[in-house]
Short mmCIF file of C-alpha atoms in Angstrom, two decimals:
data_model
loop_
_atom_site.label_atom_id
_atom_site.label_comp_id
_atom_site.label_asym_id
_atom_site.label_seq_id
_atom_site.Cartn_x
_atom_site.Cartn_y
_atom_site.Cartn_z
CA UNK A 1 0.00 0.00 0.00
CA UNK A 2 1.34 3.40 -0.93
CA UNK A 3 0.72 6.16 1.58
CA UNK A 4 1.65 9.68 0.57
CA UNK A 5 1.68 12.61 2.94
CA UNK A 6 1.93 16.35 2.89
CA UNK A 7 2.67 17.16 -0.72
CA UNK A 8 1.68 14.16 -2.78
CA UNK A 9 -1.37 15.74 -4.37
CA UNK A 10 0.45 18.99 -5.22
CA UNK A 11 3.10 17.57 -7.51
CA UNK A 12 2.23 19.84 -10.42
CA UNK A 13 2.51 22.92 -8.23
CA UNK A 14 5.96 22.01 -6.99
CA UNK A 15 7.27 20.83 -10.34
CA UNK A 16 6.27 24.16 -11.80
CA UNK A 17 7.97 26.00 -8.98
CA UNK A 18 11.14 23.98 -9.39
CA UNK A 19 11.47 24.16 -13.16
CA UNK A 20 11.10 27.94 -13.04
CA UNK A 21 11.47 29.10 -9.42
CA UNK A 22 9.15 31.91 -8.51
CA UNK A 23 9.29 34.44 -5.73
CA UNK A 24 7.41 33.75 -2.51
CA UNK A 25 4.00 35.40 -2.02
CA UNK A 26 4.10 39.13 -1.19
CA UNK A 27 5.55 39.77 2.24
CA UNK A 28 7.32 36.43 2.57
CA UNK A 29 10.99 36.72 3.39
CA UNK A 30 13.31 34.16 1.86
CA UNK A 31 14.79 32.92 5.13
CA UNK A 32 16.65 29.81 6.09
CA UNK A 33 18.24 28.90 9.37
CA UNK A 34 20.77 26.14 9.85
CA UNK A 35 20.01 23.33 12.28
CA UNK A 36 21.38 23.90 15.76
CA UNK A 37 23.63 20.88 15.21
CA UNK A 38 24.29 18.95 12.01
CA UNK A 39 23.59 15.26 11.62
CA UNK A 40 25.64 13.02 9.34
CA UNK A 41 23.18 11.77 6.68
CA UNK A 42 25.15 8.57 6.07
CA UNK A 43 22.19 6.51 7.32
CA UNK A 44 19.98 7.97 4.54
CA UNK A 45 19.83 5.73 1.46
CA UNK A 46 20.99 7.53 -1.68
CA UNK A 47 22.28 10.62 0.09
CA UNK A 48 24.85 12.87 -1.53
CA UNK A 49 26.03 14.00 1.91
CA UNK A 50 25.09 17.61 1.16
CA UNK A 51 23.51 20.34 3.28
CA UNK A 52 19.96 19.50 2.23
CA UNK A 53 20.26 15.91 3.39
CA UNK A 54 22.06 17.05 6.54
CA UNK A 55 18.98 19.09 7.39
CA UNK A 56 16.63 16.22 6.51
CA UNK A 57 18.72 13.85 8.62
CA UNK A 58 18.55 16.24 11.58
CA UNK A 59 14.78 16.50 11.18
CA UNK A 60 14.02 12.77 11.02
CA UNK A 61 16.46 12.12 13.89
CA UNK A 62 14.73 14.66 16.11
CA UNK A 63 11.22 13.60 15.08
CA UNK A 64 11.95 10.03 16.09
CA UNK A 65 13.53 11.27 19.33
CA UNK A 66 10.33 13.21 19.99
CA UNK A 67 8.10 10.19 19.40
CA UNK A 68 10.31 8.00 21.58
CA UNK A 69 9.08 10.24 24.39
CA UNK A 70 5.62 11.27 23.19
CA UNK A 71 4.35 7.97 21.79
CA UNK A 72 4.40 6.03 25.08
CA UNK A 73 2.77 8.99 26.85
CA UNK A 74 0.06 9.20 24.17
CA UNK A 75 -0.60 5.58 23.25
CA UNK A 76 0.76 3.60 26.20
CA UNK A 77 3.27 1.48 24.30
CA UNK A 78 6.91 1.93 23.20
CA UNK A 79 7.86 3.77 20.03
CA UNK A 80 9.57 1.83 17.27
CA UNK A 81 11.81 3.72 14.82
CA UNK A 82 11.07 3.29 11.14
CA UNK A 83 12.14 -0.16 9.97
CA UNK A 84 12.42 0.68 6.28
CA UNK A 85 14.67 3.69 6.68
CA UNK A 86 14.94 6.98 4.82
CA UNK A 87 15.55 7.62 1.13
CA UNK A 88 16.93 10.75 -0.51
CA UNK A 89 16.10 10.87 -4.22
CA UNK A 90 17.85 12.98 -6.86
CA UNK A 91 15.02 13.39 -9.34
CA UNK A 92 17.20 15.53 -11.59
CA UNK A 93 19.58 12.63 -12.31
CA UNK A 94 19.16 10.72 -15.56
CA UNK A 95 19.45 7.38 -13.77
CA UNK A 96 19.26 5.99 -10.28
CA UNK A 97 17.54 3.51 -8.02
CA UNK A 98 13.87 4.08 -7.25
CA UNK A 99 12.94 4.28 -3.57
CA UNK A 100 10.23 2.09 -2.04
CA UNK A 101 6.71 2.69 -3.33
CA UNK A 102 8.00 4.22 -6.57
CA UNK A 103 8.95 2.64 -9.88
CA UNK A 104 11.43 5.36 -10.96
CA UNK A 105 13.25 8.21 -9.20
CA UNK A 106 11.36 10.72 -11.37
CA UNK A 107 8.08 9.49 -9.92
CA UNK A 108 9.11 11.14 -6.66
CA UNK A 109 9.62 14.54 -8.28
CA UNK A 110 8.29 17.32 -6.07
CA UNK A 111 7.26 14.92 -3.33
CA UNK A 112 7.93 13.52 0.10
CA UNK A 113 5.94 10.52 1.29
CA UNK A 114 5.57 7.69 3.75
CA UNK A 115 5.65 4.22 2.20
CA UNK A 116 3.48 2.16 4.49
CA UNK A 117 4.31 -1.23 2.95
CA UNK A 118 7.97 -1.07 4.04
CA UNK A 119 7.72 1.62 6.78
CA UNK A 120 9.98 4.12 5.03
CA UNK A 121 10.15 7.85 4.22
CA UNK A 122 11.37 9.22 0.88
CA UNK A 123 11.96 12.78 -0.27
CA UNK A 124 13.06 14.62 -3.38
CA UNK A 125 16.29 16.44 -2.54
CA UNK A 126 16.48 18.11 -5.97
CA UNK A 127 13.02 19.57 -6.57
CA UNK A 128 11.29 19.68 -3.19
CA UNK A 129 13.45 20.33 -0.14
CA UNK A 130 15.64 23.04 -1.76
CA UNK A 131 12.53 24.91 -2.91
CA UNK A 132 11.03 24.72 0.56
CA UNK A 133 14.26 25.99 2.08
CA UNK A 134 14.61 28.87 -0.39
CA UNK A 135 11.07 30.17 -0.14
CA UNK A 136 9.88 29.12 3.33
CA UNK A 137 12.94 28.25 5.41
CA UNK A 138 14.22 25.16 7.15
CA UNK A 139 11.22 24.92 9.47
CA UNK A 140 9.05 24.16 6.43
CA UNK A 141 11.23 21.11 5.75
CA UNK A 142 10.71 20.04 9.36
CA UNK A 143 6.93 20.36 8.94
CA UNK A 144 6.93 18.28 5.75
CA UNK A 145 8.99 15.41 7.14
CA UNK A 146 7.30 15.48 10.55
CA UNK A 147 3.96 15.18 8.73
CA UNK A 148 5.21 12.11 6.88
CA UNK A 149 6.40 10.47 10.08
CA UNK A 150 2.97 11.35 11.45
CA UNK A 151 1.62 8.73 9.03
CA UNK A 152 4.03 6.23 10.57
CA UNK A 153 2.59 7.15 13.97
CA UNK A 154 -0.88 6.39 12.65
CA UNK A 155 0.29 3.02 11.36
CA UNK A 156 1.77 2.05 14.72
CA UNK A 157 -1.27 3.24 16.67
CA UNK A 158 -3.79 1.42 14.47
CA UNK A 159 -5.17 4.71 13.13
CA UNK A 160 -4.13 4.36 9.49
CA UNK A 161 -7.59 3.52 8.18
CA UNK A 162 -10.30 6.10 7.72
CA UNK A 163 -11.26 9.14 5.71
CA UNK A 164 -8.18 10.52 3.88
CA UNK A 165 -8.82 14.12 4.92
CA UNK A 166 -9.06 13.14 8.56
CA UNK A 167 -5.81 11.17 8.33
CA UNK A 168 -4.04 14.11 6.70
CA UNK A 169 -5.35 16.52 9.32
CA UNK A 170 -4.16 14.15 12.02
CA UNK A 171 -0.67 14.06 10.47
CA UNK A 172 -0.64 17.88 10.33
CA UNK A 173 -1.59 17.89 14.00
CA UNK A 174 1.25 15.49 14.86
CA UNK A 175 3.64 17.76 12.95
CA UNK A 176 2.41 20.69 15.01
CA UNK A 177 3.02 18.84 18.28
CA UNK A 178 6.59 18.10 17.19
CA UNK A 179 7.22 21.73 16.18
CA UNK A 180 6.06 22.86 19.61
CA UNK A 181 8.75 20.60 21.11
CA UNK A 182 11.30 22.21 18.78
CA UNK A 183 10.01 25.71 19.57
CA UNK A 184 10.38 25.03 23.28
CA UNK A 185 14.09 24.32 22.70
CA UNK A 186 13.88 20.61 23.51
CA UNK A 187 15.06 19.20 20.18
CA UNK A 188 18.72 18.12 20.13
CA UNK A 189 19.46 19.34 16.60
CA UNK A 190 16.76 21.80 15.50
CA UNK A 191 15.72 25.31 16.46
CA UNK A 192 12.99 27.58 15.15
CA UNK A 193 11.67 31.10 15.73
CA UNK A 194 8.28 32.85 15.49
CA UNK A 195 9.23 34.20 12.04
CA UNK A 196 10.22 30.75 10.84
CA UNK A 197 6.96 29.29 12.16
CA UNK A 198 5.07 31.92 10.17
CA UNK A 199 7.01 30.96 7.06
CA UNK A 200 6.23 27.28 7.68
CA UNK A 201 2.52 28.10 7.95
CA UNK A 202 2.80 29.89 4.61
CA UNK A 203 4.16 26.69 3.12
CA UNK A 204 1.19 24.78 4.54
CA UNK A 205 -1.26 27.24 2.97
CA UNK A 206 0.44 26.76 -0.41
CA UNK A 207 0.22 22.96 -0.17
CA UNK A 208 -3.55 22.93 0.19
CA UNK A 209 -6.10 21.22 -1.98
CA UNK A 210 -6.99 23.14 -5.12
CA UNK A 211 -10.62 24.28 -5.20
CA UNK A 212 -12.93 21.43 -6.12
CA UNK A 213 -10.45 18.67 -5.18
CA UNK A 214 -10.03 16.57 -2.07
CA UNK A 215 -6.85 15.18 -0.60
CA UNK A 216 -5.13 17.07 2.20
CA UNK A 217 -7.65 19.72 3.19
CA UNK A 218 -8.04 23.45 2.75
CA UNK A 219 -5.52 25.96 4.05
CA UNK A 220 -7.85 26.54 7.00
CA UNK A 221 -8.06 22.81 7.73
CA UNK A 222 -4.33 22.43 7.56
CA UNK A 223 -3.21 25.39 9.67
CA UNK A 224 -5.84 24.78 12.34
CA UNK A 225 -4.89 21.10 12.58
CA UNK A 226 -1.21 22.06 12.85
CA UNK A 227 -1.98 24.60 15.57
CA UNK A 228 -4.20 22.11 17.38
CA UNK A 229 -1.17 19.88 17.80
CA UNK A 230 1.16 22.78 18.54
CA UNK A 231 -1.04 24.06 21.35
CA UNK A 232 -2.48 20.83 22.71
CA UNK A 233 0.02 18.08 22.03
CA UNK A 234 -0.54 14.78 20.23
CA UNK A 235 -3.26 13.33 22.45
CA UNK A 236 -5.96 15.50 20.92
CA UNK A 237 -4.91 14.88 17.33
CA UNK A 238 -7.39 12.05 16.84
CA UNK A 239 -10.15 14.63 17.41
CA UNK A 240 -9.22 16.99 14.59
CA UNK A 241 -11.82 17.56 11.91
CA UNK A 242 -12.20 19.43 8.67
CA UNK A 243 -14.07 22.70 8.31
CA UNK A 244 -17.81 22.57 7.74
CA UNK A 245 -17.64 24.88 4.74
CA UNK A 246 -19.34 23.29 1.73
CA UNK A 247 -17.89 23.60 -1.75
CA UNK A 248 -20.38 25.12 -4.20
CA UNK A 249 -20.63 24.03 -7.80
CA UNK A 250 -17.94 25.77 -9.84
CA UNK A 251 -15.73 28.59 -8.65
CA UNK A 252 -16.82 32.20 -8.90
CA UNK A 253 -14.34 34.73 -10.30
CA UNK A 254 -13.17 37.62 -8.15
CA UNK A 255 -15.81 40.27 -7.56
CA UNK A 256 -15.14 43.77 -8.91
CA UNK A 257 -13.39 46.06 -6.47
CA UNK A 258 -16.32 48.48 -6.52
CA UNK A 259 -18.58 45.71 -5.19
CA UNK A 260 -16.05 44.78 -2.50
CA UNK A 261 -15.89 48.38 -1.32
CA UNK A 262 -19.64 48.35 -0.63
CA UNK A 263 -19.33 47.47 3.05
CA UNK A 264 -23.03 47.62 3.95
CA UNK A 265 -23.22 43.91 4.80
CA UNK A 266 -20.07 44.12 6.93
CA UNK A 267 -21.41 47.15 8.81
CA UNK A 268 -24.76 45.42 9.38
CA UNK A 269 -23.04 42.32 10.77
CA UNK A 270 -21.03 44.24 13.34
CA UNK A 271 -23.99 46.52 14.07
CA UNK A 272 -25.97 43.47 15.18
CA UNK A 273 -23.15 42.42 17.50
CA UNK A 274 -23.05 45.86 19.11
CA UNK A 275 -26.81 46.27 19.53
CA UNK A 276 -27.26 42.73 20.87
CA UNK A 277 -24.88 43.70 23.67
CA UNK A 278 -26.65 46.92 24.51
CA UNK A 279 -24.49 49.27 22.52
CA UNK A 280 -25.48 51.98 20.08
CA UNK A 281 -24.23 51.38 16.56
CA UNK A 282 -23.68 54.18 14.11
CA UNK A 283 -21.87 52.80 11.05
CA UNK A 284 -18.48 54.46 10.63
CA UNK A 285 -17.99 56.81 7.72
CA UNK A 286 -16.06 55.53 4.73
CA UNK A 287 -13.07 57.22 3.12
CA UNK A 288 -10.05 56.36 1.02
CA UNK A 289 -7.84 57.66 3.83
CA UNK A 290 -8.13 59.14 7.29
CA UNK A 291 -5.54 60.82 9.56
CA UNK A 292 -3.12 58.36 11.11
CA UNK A 293 -4.29 55.33 9.16
CA UNK A 294 -1.68 53.32 7.28
CA UNK A 295 -1.77 50.34 5.00
CA UNK A 296 -4.60 49.15 2.77
CA UNK A 297 -7.24 49.63 5.48
CA UNK A 298 -7.48 51.69 8.64
CA UNK A 299 -9.79 53.00 11.33
CA UNK A 300 -9.82 56.53 12.71
CA UNK A 301 -11.69 57.35 15.89
CA UNK A 302 -12.75 60.96 15.46
CA UNK A 303 -14.97 60.91 13.60
CA UNK A 304 -15.31 57.11 13.38
CA UNK A 305 -14.09 56.30 9.88
CA UNK A 306 -13.07 53.14 8.05
CA UNK A 307 -10.39 53.96 5.50
CA UNK A 308 -9.94 51.78 2.43
CA UNK A 309 -7.16 52.53 -0.05
CA UNK A 310 -8.56 51.41 -3.44
CA UNK A 311 -5.16 50.98 -5.11
CA UNK A 312 -3.73 48.88 -2.27
CA UNK A 313 -6.87 46.76 -2.03
CA UNK A 314 -6.85 46.21 -5.79
CA UNK A 315 -3.38 44.71 -5.41
CA UNK A 316 -4.61 42.50 -2.57
CA UNK A 317 -7.51 41.33 -4.72
CA UNK A 318 -5.21 40.52 -7.62
CA UNK A 319 -2.53 38.83 -5.47
CA UNK A 320 -4.78 36.77 -3.16
CA UNK A 321 -8.46 37.16 -4.05
CA UNK A 322 -11.63 39.06 -3.31
CA UNK A 323 -12.21 37.47 0.09
CA UNK A 324 -8.85 38.86 1.24
CA UNK A 325 -10.18 42.38 0.63
CA UNK A 326 -13.39 41.64 2.52
CA UNK A 327 -11.37 40.18 5.41
CA UNK A 328 -9.20 43.28 5.74
CA UNK A 329 -12.24 45.54 5.71
CA UNK A 330 -14.07 43.38 8.25
CA UNK A 331 -11.18 43.72 10.68
CA UNK A 332 -11.62 47.51 10.72
CA UNK A 333 -15.35 47.22 11.41
CA UNK A 334 -14.44 44.81 14.20
CA UNK A 335 -12.28 47.57 15.67
CA UNK A 336 -15.19 50.01 15.36
CA UNK A 337 -17.47 47.54 17.12
CA UNK A 338 -15.07 47.03 20.03
CA UNK A 339 -14.78 50.80 20.35
CA UNK A 340 -18.59 51.19 20.49
CA UNK A 341 -18.77 48.46 23.15
CA UNK A 342 -16.05 50.23 25.20
CA UNK A 343 -13.92 47.09 25.13
CA UNK A 344 -10.17 47.42 24.96
CA UNK A 345 -9.21 46.20 21.49
CA UNK A 346 -6.61 43.46 21.31
CA UNK A 347 -5.12 41.86 18.25
CA UNK A 348 -6.60 38.54 19.34
CA UNK A 349 -10.11 39.99 19.64
CA UNK A 350 -9.83 41.70 16.24
CA UNK A 351 -8.58 38.53 14.54
CA UNK A 352 -11.23 36.45 16.30
CA UNK A 353 -14.11 38.76 15.33
CA UNK A 354 -12.82 38.78 11.76
CA UNK A 355 -12.93 34.99 11.76
CA UNK A 356 -16.46 34.98 13.17
CA UNK A 357 -17.59 37.38 10.44
CA UNK A 358 -15.96 35.20 7.78
CA UNK A 359 -17.73 32.07 8.99
CA UNK A 360 -21.07 33.90 9.09
CA UNK A 361 -20.98 34.90 5.43
CA UNK A 362 -23.58 33.16 3.26
CA UNK A 363 -22.29 31.00 0.41
CA UNK A 364 -18.74 30.97 1.80
CA UNK A 365 -16.62 28.45 -0.10
CA UNK A 366 -13.40 26.72 0.97
CA UNK A 367 -11.59 28.88 -1.61
CA UNK A 368 -12.93 32.01 0.09
CA UNK A 369 -11.84 30.73 3.48
CA UNK A 370 -8.36 30.00 2.14
CA UNK A 371 -8.06 33.56 0.83
CA UNK A 372 -9.02 34.86 4.26
CA UNK A 373 -6.47 32.60 5.95
CA UNK A 374 -3.74 33.78 3.60
CA UNK A 375 -4.30 37.48 4.20
CA UNK A 376 -4.60 36.99 7.98
CA UNK A 377 -1.25 35.20 7.92
CA UNK A 378 0.42 37.68 5.55
CA UNK A 379 -0.88 41.03 6.79
CA UNK A 380 -0.71 42.53 10.26
CA UNK A 381 -3.43 44.96 9.16
CA UNK A 382 -6.00 42.49 10.52
CA UNK A 383 -4.78 42.91 14.11
CA UNK A 384 -3.54 46.49 13.84
CA UNK A 385 -4.88 48.76 16.57
CA UNK A 386 -4.92 45.88 19.02
CA UNK A 387 -1.91 46.81 21.12
CA UNK A 388 1.01 44.39 21.13
CA UNK A 389 1.91 43.26 17.60
CA UNK A 390 1.07 39.65 16.80
CA UNK A 391 2.83 37.05 14.71
CA UNK A 392 0.98 35.50 11.80
CA UNK A 393 0.81 32.28 13.82
CA UNK A 394 -1.01 34.10 16.63
CA UNK A 395 -3.40 35.87 14.25
CA UNK A 396 -4.34 32.59 12.59
CA UNK A 397 -4.98 30.95 15.96
CA UNK A 398 -7.35 33.76 17.01
CA UNK A 399 -9.02 33.87 13.58
CA UNK A 400 -9.66 30.11 13.79
CA UNK A 401 -11.19 30.55 17.24
CA UNK A 402 -13.66 33.01 15.74
CA UNK A 403 -14.52 30.71 12.86
CA UNK A 404 -15.20 27.87 15.29
CA UNK A 405 -16.91 29.70 18.15
CA UNK A 406 -18.55 32.77 16.63
CA UNK A 407 -18.42 36.35 17.87
CA UNK A 408 -19.55 35.43 21.39
CA UNK A 409 -16.26 33.69 22.05
CA UNK A 410 -14.27 36.77 21.00
CA UNK A 411 -15.77 39.31 23.44
CA UNK A 412 -15.23 39.79 27.14
#
């Protein structure tokens, strides 16, 4: 049986990126960070001994060290390291030996996977790991390979059968629990930082299911599953689930910017929140700019005004999608609502209320939700005005809380 993991259904995306490398999405820094200590990759089948395989070797060594501790605590039995080993594949070579679960080296191009039949992990060191490192940093490599070993965890725990999306979400969750261990400084060979975690989440949002397909989940499914493991550890990973957003027939094109700038529905949504809690809602004025506001959207207190820069929002629409524009605007009405309710705005509350608004929209598709997730991760405009700056990781966590719990869970 062939079991692929994190990137198996996105081969075309990665092959395209590797044959003609493209820049990361706007705002993504091309950052890499060396492992805290190198690991000799001599135990990896097919290795060239280079830096990429040194990183991969450090990752799989630390992931197995993590599960040696976490597996008995979670499942009540000892952990067993992978019997079939690890395989580094040079898919750019004209010849070579195919790894397990593949008939040729080229079949692995742009992929990493867990081969269940022989209990092995394989990765493409030519067209996958270097691209991840260049665009999203070393932590993205750790997420990919930790996800694949997550499938080995499922196999050992008797959890390998079930709905594919649930299994993939579970593996994302296991990867998140491992990255928390790394983030806490407990890994022997790896280190990460808040910026690198943000970059890794960006990689996860790229390796989502295309609209209308099913395999590994939406960007929202993937990042929330990862954060579930990061925040709660591996015991709760069997409880992860996909979003309840239904996919409509077809995929609507982006709405015109003029339609997106009609914020009546957004104002009505937040007006209901304010009035239900005894406040008096007067919709803020709208302007292209207001004093002190910066970025594509802003909120000015006197008089209450939501600023929306048409040129900047047009770029957001073109780069990410129409829902990204709506999400940015909603965050400013969330700030207006908190002001009317005399609640101290925090970045978490703003991100949470923005998530609650997103989930409440009629006819929301998974593609829409993915666009919202991407802009929340990329832009601090969503949490701006909320005091202490937040990382993208923190904004996504609060946004997800709002999607799950609604506005009531965002307010004090």
